[in-house]
Short mmCIF file of C-alpha atoms and ligand atoms in Angstrom, two decimals:
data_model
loop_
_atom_site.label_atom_id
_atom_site.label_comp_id
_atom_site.label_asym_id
_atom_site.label_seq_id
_atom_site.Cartn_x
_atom_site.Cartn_y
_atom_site.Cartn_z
CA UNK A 8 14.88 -11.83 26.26
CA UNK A 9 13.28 -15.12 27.18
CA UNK A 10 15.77 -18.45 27.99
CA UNK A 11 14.44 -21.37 26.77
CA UNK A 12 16.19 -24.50 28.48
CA UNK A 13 15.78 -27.81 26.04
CA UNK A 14 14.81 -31.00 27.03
CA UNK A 15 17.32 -33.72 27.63
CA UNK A 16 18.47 -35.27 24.47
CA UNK A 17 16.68 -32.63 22.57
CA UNK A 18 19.80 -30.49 21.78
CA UNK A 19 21.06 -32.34 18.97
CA UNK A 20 19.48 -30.45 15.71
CA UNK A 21 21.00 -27.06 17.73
CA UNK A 22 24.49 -28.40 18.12
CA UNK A 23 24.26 -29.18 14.39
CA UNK A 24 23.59 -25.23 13.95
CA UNK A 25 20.06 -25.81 12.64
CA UNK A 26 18.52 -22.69 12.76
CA UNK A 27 14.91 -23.64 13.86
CA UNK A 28 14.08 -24.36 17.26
CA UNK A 29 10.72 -26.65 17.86
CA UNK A 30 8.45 -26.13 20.69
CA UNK A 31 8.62 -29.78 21.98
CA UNK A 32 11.84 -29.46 22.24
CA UNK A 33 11.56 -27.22 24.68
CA UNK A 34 11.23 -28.14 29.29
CA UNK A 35 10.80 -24.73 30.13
CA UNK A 36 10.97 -20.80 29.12
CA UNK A 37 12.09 -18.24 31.78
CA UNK A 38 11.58 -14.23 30.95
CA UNK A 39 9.15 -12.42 29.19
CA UNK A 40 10.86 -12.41 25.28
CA UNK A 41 8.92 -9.30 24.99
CA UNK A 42 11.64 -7.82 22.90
CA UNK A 43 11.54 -11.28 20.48
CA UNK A 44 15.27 -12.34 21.47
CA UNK A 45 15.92 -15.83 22.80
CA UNK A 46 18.50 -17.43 24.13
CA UNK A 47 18.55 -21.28 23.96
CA UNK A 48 20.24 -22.96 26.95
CA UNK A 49 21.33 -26.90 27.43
CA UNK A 50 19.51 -29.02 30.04
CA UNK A 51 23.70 -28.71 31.80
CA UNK A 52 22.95 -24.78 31.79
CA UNK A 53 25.04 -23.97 29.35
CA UNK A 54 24.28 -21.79 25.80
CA UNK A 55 24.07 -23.15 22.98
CA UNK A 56 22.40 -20.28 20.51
CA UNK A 57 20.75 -16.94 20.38
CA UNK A 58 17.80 -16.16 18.19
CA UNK A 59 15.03 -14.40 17.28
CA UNK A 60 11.20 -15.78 19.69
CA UNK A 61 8.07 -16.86 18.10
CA UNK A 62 5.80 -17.53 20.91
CA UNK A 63 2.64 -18.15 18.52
CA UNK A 64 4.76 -20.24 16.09
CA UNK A 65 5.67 -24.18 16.50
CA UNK A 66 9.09 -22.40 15.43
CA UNK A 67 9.21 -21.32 18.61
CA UNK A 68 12.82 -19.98 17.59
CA UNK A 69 14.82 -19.59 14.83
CA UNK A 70 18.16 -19.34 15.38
CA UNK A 71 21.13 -16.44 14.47
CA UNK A 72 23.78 -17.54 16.39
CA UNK A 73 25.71 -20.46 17.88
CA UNK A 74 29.57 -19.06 19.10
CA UNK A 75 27.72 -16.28 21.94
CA UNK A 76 27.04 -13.77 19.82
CA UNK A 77 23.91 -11.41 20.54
CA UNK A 78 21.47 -10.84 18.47
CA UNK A 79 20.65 -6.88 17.54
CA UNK A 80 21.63 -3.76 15.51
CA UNK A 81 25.14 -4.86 15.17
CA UNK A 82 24.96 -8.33 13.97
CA UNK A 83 22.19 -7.31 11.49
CA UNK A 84 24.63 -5.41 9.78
CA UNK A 85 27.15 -7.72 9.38
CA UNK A 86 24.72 -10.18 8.30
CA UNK A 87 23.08 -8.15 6.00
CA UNK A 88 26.30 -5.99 4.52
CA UNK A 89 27.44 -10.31 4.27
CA UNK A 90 25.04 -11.25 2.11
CA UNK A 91 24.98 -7.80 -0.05
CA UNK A 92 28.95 -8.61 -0.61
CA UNK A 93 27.56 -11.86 -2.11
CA UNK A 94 25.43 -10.13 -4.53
CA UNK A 95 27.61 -7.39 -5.53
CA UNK A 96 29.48 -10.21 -7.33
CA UNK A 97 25.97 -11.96 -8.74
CA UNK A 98 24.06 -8.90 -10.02
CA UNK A 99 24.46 -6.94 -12.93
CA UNK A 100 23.73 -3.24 -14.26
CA UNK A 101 21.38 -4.79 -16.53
CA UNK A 102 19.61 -6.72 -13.01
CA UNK A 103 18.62 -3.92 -10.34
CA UNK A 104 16.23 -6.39 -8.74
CA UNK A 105 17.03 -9.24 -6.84
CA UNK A 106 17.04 -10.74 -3.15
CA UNK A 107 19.65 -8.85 -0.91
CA UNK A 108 18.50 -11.44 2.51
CA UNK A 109 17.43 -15.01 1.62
CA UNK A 110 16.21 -15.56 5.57
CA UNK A 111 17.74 -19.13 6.78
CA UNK A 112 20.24 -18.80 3.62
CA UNK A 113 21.96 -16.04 4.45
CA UNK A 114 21.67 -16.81 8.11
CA UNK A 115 19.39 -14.43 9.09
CA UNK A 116 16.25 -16.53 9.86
CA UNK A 117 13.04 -14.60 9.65
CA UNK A 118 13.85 -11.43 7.43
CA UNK A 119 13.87 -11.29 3.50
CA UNK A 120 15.20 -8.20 1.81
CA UNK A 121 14.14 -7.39 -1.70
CA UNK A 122 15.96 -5.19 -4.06
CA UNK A 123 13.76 -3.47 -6.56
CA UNK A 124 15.94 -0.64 -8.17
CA UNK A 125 15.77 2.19 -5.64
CA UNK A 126 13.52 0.31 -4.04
CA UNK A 127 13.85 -2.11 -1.08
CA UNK A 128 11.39 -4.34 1.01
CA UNK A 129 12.03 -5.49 3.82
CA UNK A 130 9.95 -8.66 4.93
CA UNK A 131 9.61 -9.88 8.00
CA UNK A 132 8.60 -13.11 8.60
CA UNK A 133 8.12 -14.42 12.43
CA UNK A 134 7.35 -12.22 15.52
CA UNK A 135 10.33 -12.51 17.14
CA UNK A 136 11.59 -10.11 13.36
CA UNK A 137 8.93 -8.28 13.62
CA UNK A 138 9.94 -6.69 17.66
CA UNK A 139 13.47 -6.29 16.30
CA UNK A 140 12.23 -4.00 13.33
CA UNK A 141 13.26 -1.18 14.21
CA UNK A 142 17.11 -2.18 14.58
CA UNK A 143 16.23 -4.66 11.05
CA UNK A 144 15.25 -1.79 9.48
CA UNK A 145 18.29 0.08 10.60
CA UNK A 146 20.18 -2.69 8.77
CA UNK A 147 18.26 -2.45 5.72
CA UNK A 148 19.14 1.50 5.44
CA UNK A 149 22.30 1.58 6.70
CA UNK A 150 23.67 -1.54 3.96
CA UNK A 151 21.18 -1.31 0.96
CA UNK A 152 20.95 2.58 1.62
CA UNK A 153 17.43 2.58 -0.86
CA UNK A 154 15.72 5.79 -1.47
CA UNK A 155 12.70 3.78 -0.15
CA UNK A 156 12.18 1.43 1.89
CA UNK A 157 9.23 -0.19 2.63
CA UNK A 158 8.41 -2.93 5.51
CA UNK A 159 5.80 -5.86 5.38
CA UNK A 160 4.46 -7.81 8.64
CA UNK A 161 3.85 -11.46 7.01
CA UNK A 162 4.92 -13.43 10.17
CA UNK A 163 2.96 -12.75 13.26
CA UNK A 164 -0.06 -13.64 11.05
CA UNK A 165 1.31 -16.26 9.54
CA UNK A 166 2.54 -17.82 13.12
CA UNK A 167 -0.93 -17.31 13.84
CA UNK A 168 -1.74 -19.40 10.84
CA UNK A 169 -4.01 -16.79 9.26
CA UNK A 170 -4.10 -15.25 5.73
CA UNK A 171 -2.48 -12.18 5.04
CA UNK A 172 -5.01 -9.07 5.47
CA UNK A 173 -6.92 -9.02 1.84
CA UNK A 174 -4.98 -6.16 -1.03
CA UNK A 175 -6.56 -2.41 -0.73
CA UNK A 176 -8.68 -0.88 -3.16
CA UNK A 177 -6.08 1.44 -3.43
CA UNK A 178 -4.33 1.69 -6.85
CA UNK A 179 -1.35 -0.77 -7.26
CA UNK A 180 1.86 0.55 -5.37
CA UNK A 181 4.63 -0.44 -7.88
CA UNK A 182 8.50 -0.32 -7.83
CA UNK A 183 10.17 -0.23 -11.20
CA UNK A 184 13.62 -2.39 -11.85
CA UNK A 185 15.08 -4.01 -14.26
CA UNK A 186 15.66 -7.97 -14.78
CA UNK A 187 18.42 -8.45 -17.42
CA UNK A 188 17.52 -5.12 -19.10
CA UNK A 189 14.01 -6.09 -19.31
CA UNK A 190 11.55 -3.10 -17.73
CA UNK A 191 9.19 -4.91 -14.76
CA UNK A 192 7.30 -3.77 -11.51
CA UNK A 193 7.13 -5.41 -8.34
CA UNK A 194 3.36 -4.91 -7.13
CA UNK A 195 4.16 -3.52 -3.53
CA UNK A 196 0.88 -3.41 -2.39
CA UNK A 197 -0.16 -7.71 -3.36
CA UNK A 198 -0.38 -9.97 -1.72
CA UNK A 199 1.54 -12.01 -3.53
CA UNK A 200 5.84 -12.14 -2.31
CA UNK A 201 6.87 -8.83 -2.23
CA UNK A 202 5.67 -7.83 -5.69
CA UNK A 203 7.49 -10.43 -8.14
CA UNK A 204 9.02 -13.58 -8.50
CA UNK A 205 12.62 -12.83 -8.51
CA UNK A 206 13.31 -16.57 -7.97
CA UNK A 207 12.42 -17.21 -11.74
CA UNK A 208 15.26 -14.98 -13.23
CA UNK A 209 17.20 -18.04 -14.23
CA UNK A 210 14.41 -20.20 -16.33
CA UNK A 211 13.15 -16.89 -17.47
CA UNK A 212 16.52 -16.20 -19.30
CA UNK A 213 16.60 -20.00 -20.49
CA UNK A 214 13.03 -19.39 -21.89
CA UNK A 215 14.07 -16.23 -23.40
CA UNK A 216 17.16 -17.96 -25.07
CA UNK A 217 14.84 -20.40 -26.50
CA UNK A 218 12.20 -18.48 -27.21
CA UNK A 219 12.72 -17.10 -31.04
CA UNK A 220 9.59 -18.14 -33.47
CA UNK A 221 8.10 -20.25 -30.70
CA UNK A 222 4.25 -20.38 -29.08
CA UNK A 223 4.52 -19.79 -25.64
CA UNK A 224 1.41 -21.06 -22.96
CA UNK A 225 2.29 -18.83 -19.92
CA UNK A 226 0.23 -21.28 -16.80
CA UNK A 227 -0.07 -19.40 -13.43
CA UNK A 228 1.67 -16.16 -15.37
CA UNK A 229 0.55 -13.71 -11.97
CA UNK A 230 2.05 -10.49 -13.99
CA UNK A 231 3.10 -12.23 -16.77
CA UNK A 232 7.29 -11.90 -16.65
CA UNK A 233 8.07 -15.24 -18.23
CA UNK A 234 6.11 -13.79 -21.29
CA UNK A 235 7.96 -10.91 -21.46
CA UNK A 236 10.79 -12.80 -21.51
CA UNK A 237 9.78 -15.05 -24.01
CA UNK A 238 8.53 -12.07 -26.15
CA UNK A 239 11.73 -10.37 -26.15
CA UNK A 240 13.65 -13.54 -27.09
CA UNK A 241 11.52 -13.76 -30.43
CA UNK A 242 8.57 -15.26 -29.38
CA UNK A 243 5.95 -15.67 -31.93
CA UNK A 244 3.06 -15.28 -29.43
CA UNK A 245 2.63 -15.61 -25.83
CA UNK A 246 -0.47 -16.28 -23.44
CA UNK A 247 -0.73 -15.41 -20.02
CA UNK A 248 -3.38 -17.71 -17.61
CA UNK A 249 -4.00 -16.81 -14.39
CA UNK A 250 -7.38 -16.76 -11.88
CA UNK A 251 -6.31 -12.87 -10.98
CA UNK A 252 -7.48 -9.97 -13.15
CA UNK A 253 -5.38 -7.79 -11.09
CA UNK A 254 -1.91 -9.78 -11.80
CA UNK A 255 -2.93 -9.82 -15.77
CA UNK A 256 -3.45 -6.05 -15.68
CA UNK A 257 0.00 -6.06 -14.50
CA UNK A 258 1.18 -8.46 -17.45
CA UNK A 259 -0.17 -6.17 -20.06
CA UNK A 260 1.39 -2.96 -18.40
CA UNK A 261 5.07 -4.94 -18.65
CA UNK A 262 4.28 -6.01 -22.40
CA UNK A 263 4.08 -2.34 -22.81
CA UNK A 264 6.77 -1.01 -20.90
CA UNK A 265 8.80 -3.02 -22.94
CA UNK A 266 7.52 -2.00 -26.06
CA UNK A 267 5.91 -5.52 -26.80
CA UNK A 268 2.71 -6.51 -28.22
CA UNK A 269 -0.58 -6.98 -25.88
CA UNK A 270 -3.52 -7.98 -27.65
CA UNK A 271 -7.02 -9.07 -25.09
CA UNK A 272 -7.01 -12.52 -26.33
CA UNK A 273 -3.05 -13.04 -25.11
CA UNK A 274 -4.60 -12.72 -21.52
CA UNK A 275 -6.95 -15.62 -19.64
CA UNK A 276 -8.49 -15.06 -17.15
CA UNK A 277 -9.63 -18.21 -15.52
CA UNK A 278 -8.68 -21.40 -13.57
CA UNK A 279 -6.03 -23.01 -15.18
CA UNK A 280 -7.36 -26.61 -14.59
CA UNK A 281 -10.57 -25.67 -16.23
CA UNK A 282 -8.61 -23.31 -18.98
CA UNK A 283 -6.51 -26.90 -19.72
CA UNK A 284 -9.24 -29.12 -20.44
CA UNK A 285 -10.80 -26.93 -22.50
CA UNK A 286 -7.63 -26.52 -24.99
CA UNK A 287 -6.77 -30.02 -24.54
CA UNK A 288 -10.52 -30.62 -25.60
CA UNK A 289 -9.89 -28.69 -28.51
CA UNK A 290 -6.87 -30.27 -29.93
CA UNK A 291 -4.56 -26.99 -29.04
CA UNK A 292 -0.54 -27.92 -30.12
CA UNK A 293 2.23 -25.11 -27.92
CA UNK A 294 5.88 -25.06 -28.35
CA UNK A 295 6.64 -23.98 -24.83
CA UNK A 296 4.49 -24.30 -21.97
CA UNK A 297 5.48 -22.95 -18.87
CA UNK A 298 3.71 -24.22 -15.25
CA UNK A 299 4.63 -22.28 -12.37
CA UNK A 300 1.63 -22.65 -9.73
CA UNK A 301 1.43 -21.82 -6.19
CA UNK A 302 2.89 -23.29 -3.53
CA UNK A 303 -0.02 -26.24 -3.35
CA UNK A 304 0.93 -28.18 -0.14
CA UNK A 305 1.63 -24.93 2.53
CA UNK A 306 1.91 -27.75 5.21
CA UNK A 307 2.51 -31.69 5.73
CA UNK A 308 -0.80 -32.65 5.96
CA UNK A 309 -1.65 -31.24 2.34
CA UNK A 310 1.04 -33.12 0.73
CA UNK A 311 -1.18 -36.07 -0.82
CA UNK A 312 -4.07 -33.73 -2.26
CA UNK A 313 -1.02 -31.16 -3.52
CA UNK A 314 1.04 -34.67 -5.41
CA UNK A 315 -2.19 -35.10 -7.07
CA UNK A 316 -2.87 -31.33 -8.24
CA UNK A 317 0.95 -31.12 -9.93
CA UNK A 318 0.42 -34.95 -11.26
CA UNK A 319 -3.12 -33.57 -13.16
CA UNK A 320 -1.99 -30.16 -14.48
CA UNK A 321 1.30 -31.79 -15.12
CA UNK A 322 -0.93 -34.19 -17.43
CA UNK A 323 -2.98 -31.99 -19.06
CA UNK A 324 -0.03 -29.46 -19.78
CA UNK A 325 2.07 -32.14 -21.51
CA UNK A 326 -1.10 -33.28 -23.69
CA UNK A 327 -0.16 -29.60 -25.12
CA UNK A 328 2.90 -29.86 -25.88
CA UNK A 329 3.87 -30.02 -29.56
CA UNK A 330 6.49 -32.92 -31.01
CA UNK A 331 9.92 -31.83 -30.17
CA UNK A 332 8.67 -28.66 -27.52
CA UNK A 333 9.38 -27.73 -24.28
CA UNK A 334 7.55 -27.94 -20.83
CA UNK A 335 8.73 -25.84 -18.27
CA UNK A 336 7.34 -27.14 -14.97
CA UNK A 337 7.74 -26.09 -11.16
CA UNK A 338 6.85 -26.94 -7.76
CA UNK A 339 7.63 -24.16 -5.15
CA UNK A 340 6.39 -26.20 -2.05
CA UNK A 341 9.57 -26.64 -0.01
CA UNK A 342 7.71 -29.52 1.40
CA UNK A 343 7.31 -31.83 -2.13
CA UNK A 344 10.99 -32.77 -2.33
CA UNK A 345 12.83 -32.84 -6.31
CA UNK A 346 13.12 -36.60 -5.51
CA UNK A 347 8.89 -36.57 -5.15
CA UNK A 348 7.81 -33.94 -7.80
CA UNK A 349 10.09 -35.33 -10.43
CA UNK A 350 7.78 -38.99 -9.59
CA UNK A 351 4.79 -36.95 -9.65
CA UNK A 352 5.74 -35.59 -13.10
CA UNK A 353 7.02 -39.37 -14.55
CA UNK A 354 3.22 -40.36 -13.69
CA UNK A 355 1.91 -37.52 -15.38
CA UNK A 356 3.53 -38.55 -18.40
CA UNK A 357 2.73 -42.04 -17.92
CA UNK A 358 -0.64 -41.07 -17.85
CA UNK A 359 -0.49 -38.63 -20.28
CA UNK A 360 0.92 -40.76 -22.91
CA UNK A 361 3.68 -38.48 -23.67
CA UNK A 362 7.52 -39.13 -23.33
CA UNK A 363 9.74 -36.60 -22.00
CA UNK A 364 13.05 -35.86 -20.92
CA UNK A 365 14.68 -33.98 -18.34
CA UNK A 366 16.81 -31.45 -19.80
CA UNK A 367 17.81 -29.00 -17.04
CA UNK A 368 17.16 -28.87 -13.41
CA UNK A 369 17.09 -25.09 -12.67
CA UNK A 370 15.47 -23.11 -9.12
CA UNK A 371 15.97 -20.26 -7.58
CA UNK A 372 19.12 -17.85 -8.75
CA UNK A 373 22.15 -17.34 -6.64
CA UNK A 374 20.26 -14.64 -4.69
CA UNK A 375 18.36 -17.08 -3.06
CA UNK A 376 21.25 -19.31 -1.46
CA UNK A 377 20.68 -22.07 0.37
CA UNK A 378 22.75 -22.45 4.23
CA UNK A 379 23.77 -25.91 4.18
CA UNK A 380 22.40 -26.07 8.11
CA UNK A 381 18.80 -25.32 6.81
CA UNK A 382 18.36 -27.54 3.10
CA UNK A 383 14.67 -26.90 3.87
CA UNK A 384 15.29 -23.39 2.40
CA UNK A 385 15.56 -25.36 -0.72
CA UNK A 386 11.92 -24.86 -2.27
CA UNK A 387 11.76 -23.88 -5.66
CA UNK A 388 11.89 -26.54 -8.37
CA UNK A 389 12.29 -26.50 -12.11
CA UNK A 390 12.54 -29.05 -14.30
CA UNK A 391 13.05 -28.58 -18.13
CA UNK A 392 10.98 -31.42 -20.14
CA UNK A 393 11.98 -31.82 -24.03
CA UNK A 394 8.98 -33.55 -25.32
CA UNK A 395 10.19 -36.90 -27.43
CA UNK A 396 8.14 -38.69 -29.66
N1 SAH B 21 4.95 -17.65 -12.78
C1 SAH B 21 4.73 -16.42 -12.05
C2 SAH B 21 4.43 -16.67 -10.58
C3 SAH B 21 3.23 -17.57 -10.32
S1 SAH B 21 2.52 -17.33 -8.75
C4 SAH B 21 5.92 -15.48 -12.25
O1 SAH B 21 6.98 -15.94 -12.69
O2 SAH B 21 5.79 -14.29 -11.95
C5 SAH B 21 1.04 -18.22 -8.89
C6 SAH B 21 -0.08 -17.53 -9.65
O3 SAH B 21 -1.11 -18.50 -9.83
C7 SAH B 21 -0.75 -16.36 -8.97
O4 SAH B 21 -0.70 -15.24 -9.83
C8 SAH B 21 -2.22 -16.78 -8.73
O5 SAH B 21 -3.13 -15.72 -9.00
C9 SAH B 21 -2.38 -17.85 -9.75
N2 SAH B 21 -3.34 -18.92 -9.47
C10 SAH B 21 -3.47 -19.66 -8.34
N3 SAH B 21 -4.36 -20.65 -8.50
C11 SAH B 21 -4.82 -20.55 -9.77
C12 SAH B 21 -5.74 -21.30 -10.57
N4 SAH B 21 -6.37 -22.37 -10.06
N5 SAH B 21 -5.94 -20.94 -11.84
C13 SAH B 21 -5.31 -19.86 -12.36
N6 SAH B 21 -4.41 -19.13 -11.67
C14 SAH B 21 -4.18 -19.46 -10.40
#
């Protein structure tokens, strides 16, 4: 356990019960934190949270509890058998994957836990998570009780601000679940989450309800799930883009395991800028176009360049979209607010010549709450364009 005593006037954001603790704010540390627990003390000497320690991160703690409680085995569980009460009431029979631990949203800051049927991974995301594993993954068993469970290390690397250690050779290690009765696998051993996008089960029902006799342009598909979707709501014909051969091997093995057609030329792979000039070039007309890229701005300093990589493939999307169709369009950088991207995609329209109007607003599903004390857990954006002539 390490004590970390703030600096005068600096204990404002933690008597406000946000959970992350900054290293400026921060006079001095006393004790080793070699077991990742930290306890965060007022410049008067008294405590004011407990938390889980990060000493490579500028979140040098993120924090679990303000009222005394310790951090460990036992409040794990109640956090965790918390937030699994939650989705007991959200999931269905037909929905055996979803997120059981939303981190900061279900107040336990630094550990996701995905659901994928008798499946579960556990993800933890800062050092301080990663030293309390073993009692985490007590938690994990002990509430979720999966036949498997599986644990991934993203944080101490990404404290360290380094990539995640590139994907094995090794054949894909997949977990099968279901999404609204819909047959999918989470990719265990990508890079990529922990295997799937759960957080697009909402617009991927919209699109499915939308879907019948419709041409769908899947942009940034990674294993192709909104095209299932779409092809099981009646879609005439749906194409996947992505860079990664590996994700649209995946796409065509979840057209087939739900019994849906895969021929080669539904799957592109390429960039996506270069893949939408060259349609746009050609004259191409789509009913529904969804764009769901990567996070592009993964810190402040990228914002500008990432504003003008949504505003471009925002433009060139819309040029595709046919009189009275549909662009689906997301931004899943927590740090371009709604308030900015939905700017960024008026001047793509602006540019692109093409009116459109915002018919739904729709992120994440209610397994990915959002704590109030932390709004920056609010990343995912989706904004449903009906094109207007
Ligand atoms: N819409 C997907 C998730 C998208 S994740 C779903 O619902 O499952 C982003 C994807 O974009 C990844 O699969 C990545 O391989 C791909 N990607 C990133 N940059 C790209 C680019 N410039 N061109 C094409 N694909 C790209």
């Amino acid at each position: 356990m390490i004590r970390l005593t703030l600096k005068p006037g600096r204990d404002e954001s933690v008597r406000r019960r946000h959970p992350w603790l900054f290293s400026g704010a921060v006079a001095s540390r006393e004790g080793d934190g070699a077991d990742g627990l930290a306890e965060v003390v007022a410049p008067n000497g008294s405590t004011l949270a407990r938390g889980v320690y990060s000493p490579g991160s500028q979140i040098l703690a993120r924090l679990w509890t303000f009222d005394g409680r310790a951090v460990g085995g036992a409040l794990f569980r109640e956090r965790f058998s918390q937030a699994w009460q939650l989705r007991e009431t959200l999931v269905s029979a037909d929905t055996t994957g979803f997120r059981a631990v939303n981190s900061e949203g279900d107040l336990c800051p630094g550990a996701l836990l995905d659901v994928y049927g008798e499946t579960a991974v556990l993800e933890l995301l800062t050092e301080g998570t990663e030293k309390q594993r073993a009692a985490l993954e007590e938690a994990a068993r002990g509430v979720v009780g999966p036949r498997r469970l599986v644990v991934r290390l993203s944080g101490a690397d990404r404290d360290r601000g380094s990539r995640l250690p590139p994907r094995s050779e090794a054949k894909p290690d997949l977990a099968t679940f279901l999404e609204n009765g819909l047959r999918f696998f989470a990719d265990l051993s990508a890079g990529q989450k922990t295997g799937f996008y759960l957080d697009q089960r909402e617009n991927r029902a919209r699109l499915r309800a939308i879907a019948r006799e419709k041409t769908v342009l899947n942009l940034f598909s990674y294993s192709g799930a909104f095209s299932v979707a779409a092809l099981s709501g009646g879609a005439r014909r749906a194409v996947d883009v992505d860079s990664s051969g590996e994700a649209l091997a995946l796409a065509r093995e979840h057209r087939r395991a739900n019994g849906l057609p895969a021929p080669d030329a539904d799957f592109d792979e390429e960039d996506v800028f270069e893949d939408l000039r060259r349609r746009v070039a050609a004259g191409e007309l789509w009913d529904v176009i969804v764009c769901d890229p990567p996070a592009f701005a993964k810190k402040r300093g990228d914002v500008d360049r990432a504003a003008r990589g949504y505003k471009d493939i925002n433009r060139l999307a819309m040029k595709l979209v046919s009189p009275g169709g549909w662009l689906l369009t997301c931004s899943c950088s927590g740090l371009v607010s709604a308030d900015l991207f939905q700017k960024i995609v008026f001047s793509a329209s602006v540019e692109a010549g093409r009116p459109f109007a915002i018919a739904s607003r729709q992120g994440a599903g209610p397994d990915h709450p959002v704590s109030l004390d932390c709004p920056e857990g609010e990343y995912l954006k989706g904004l449903w364009l009906a094109a207007r002539s």
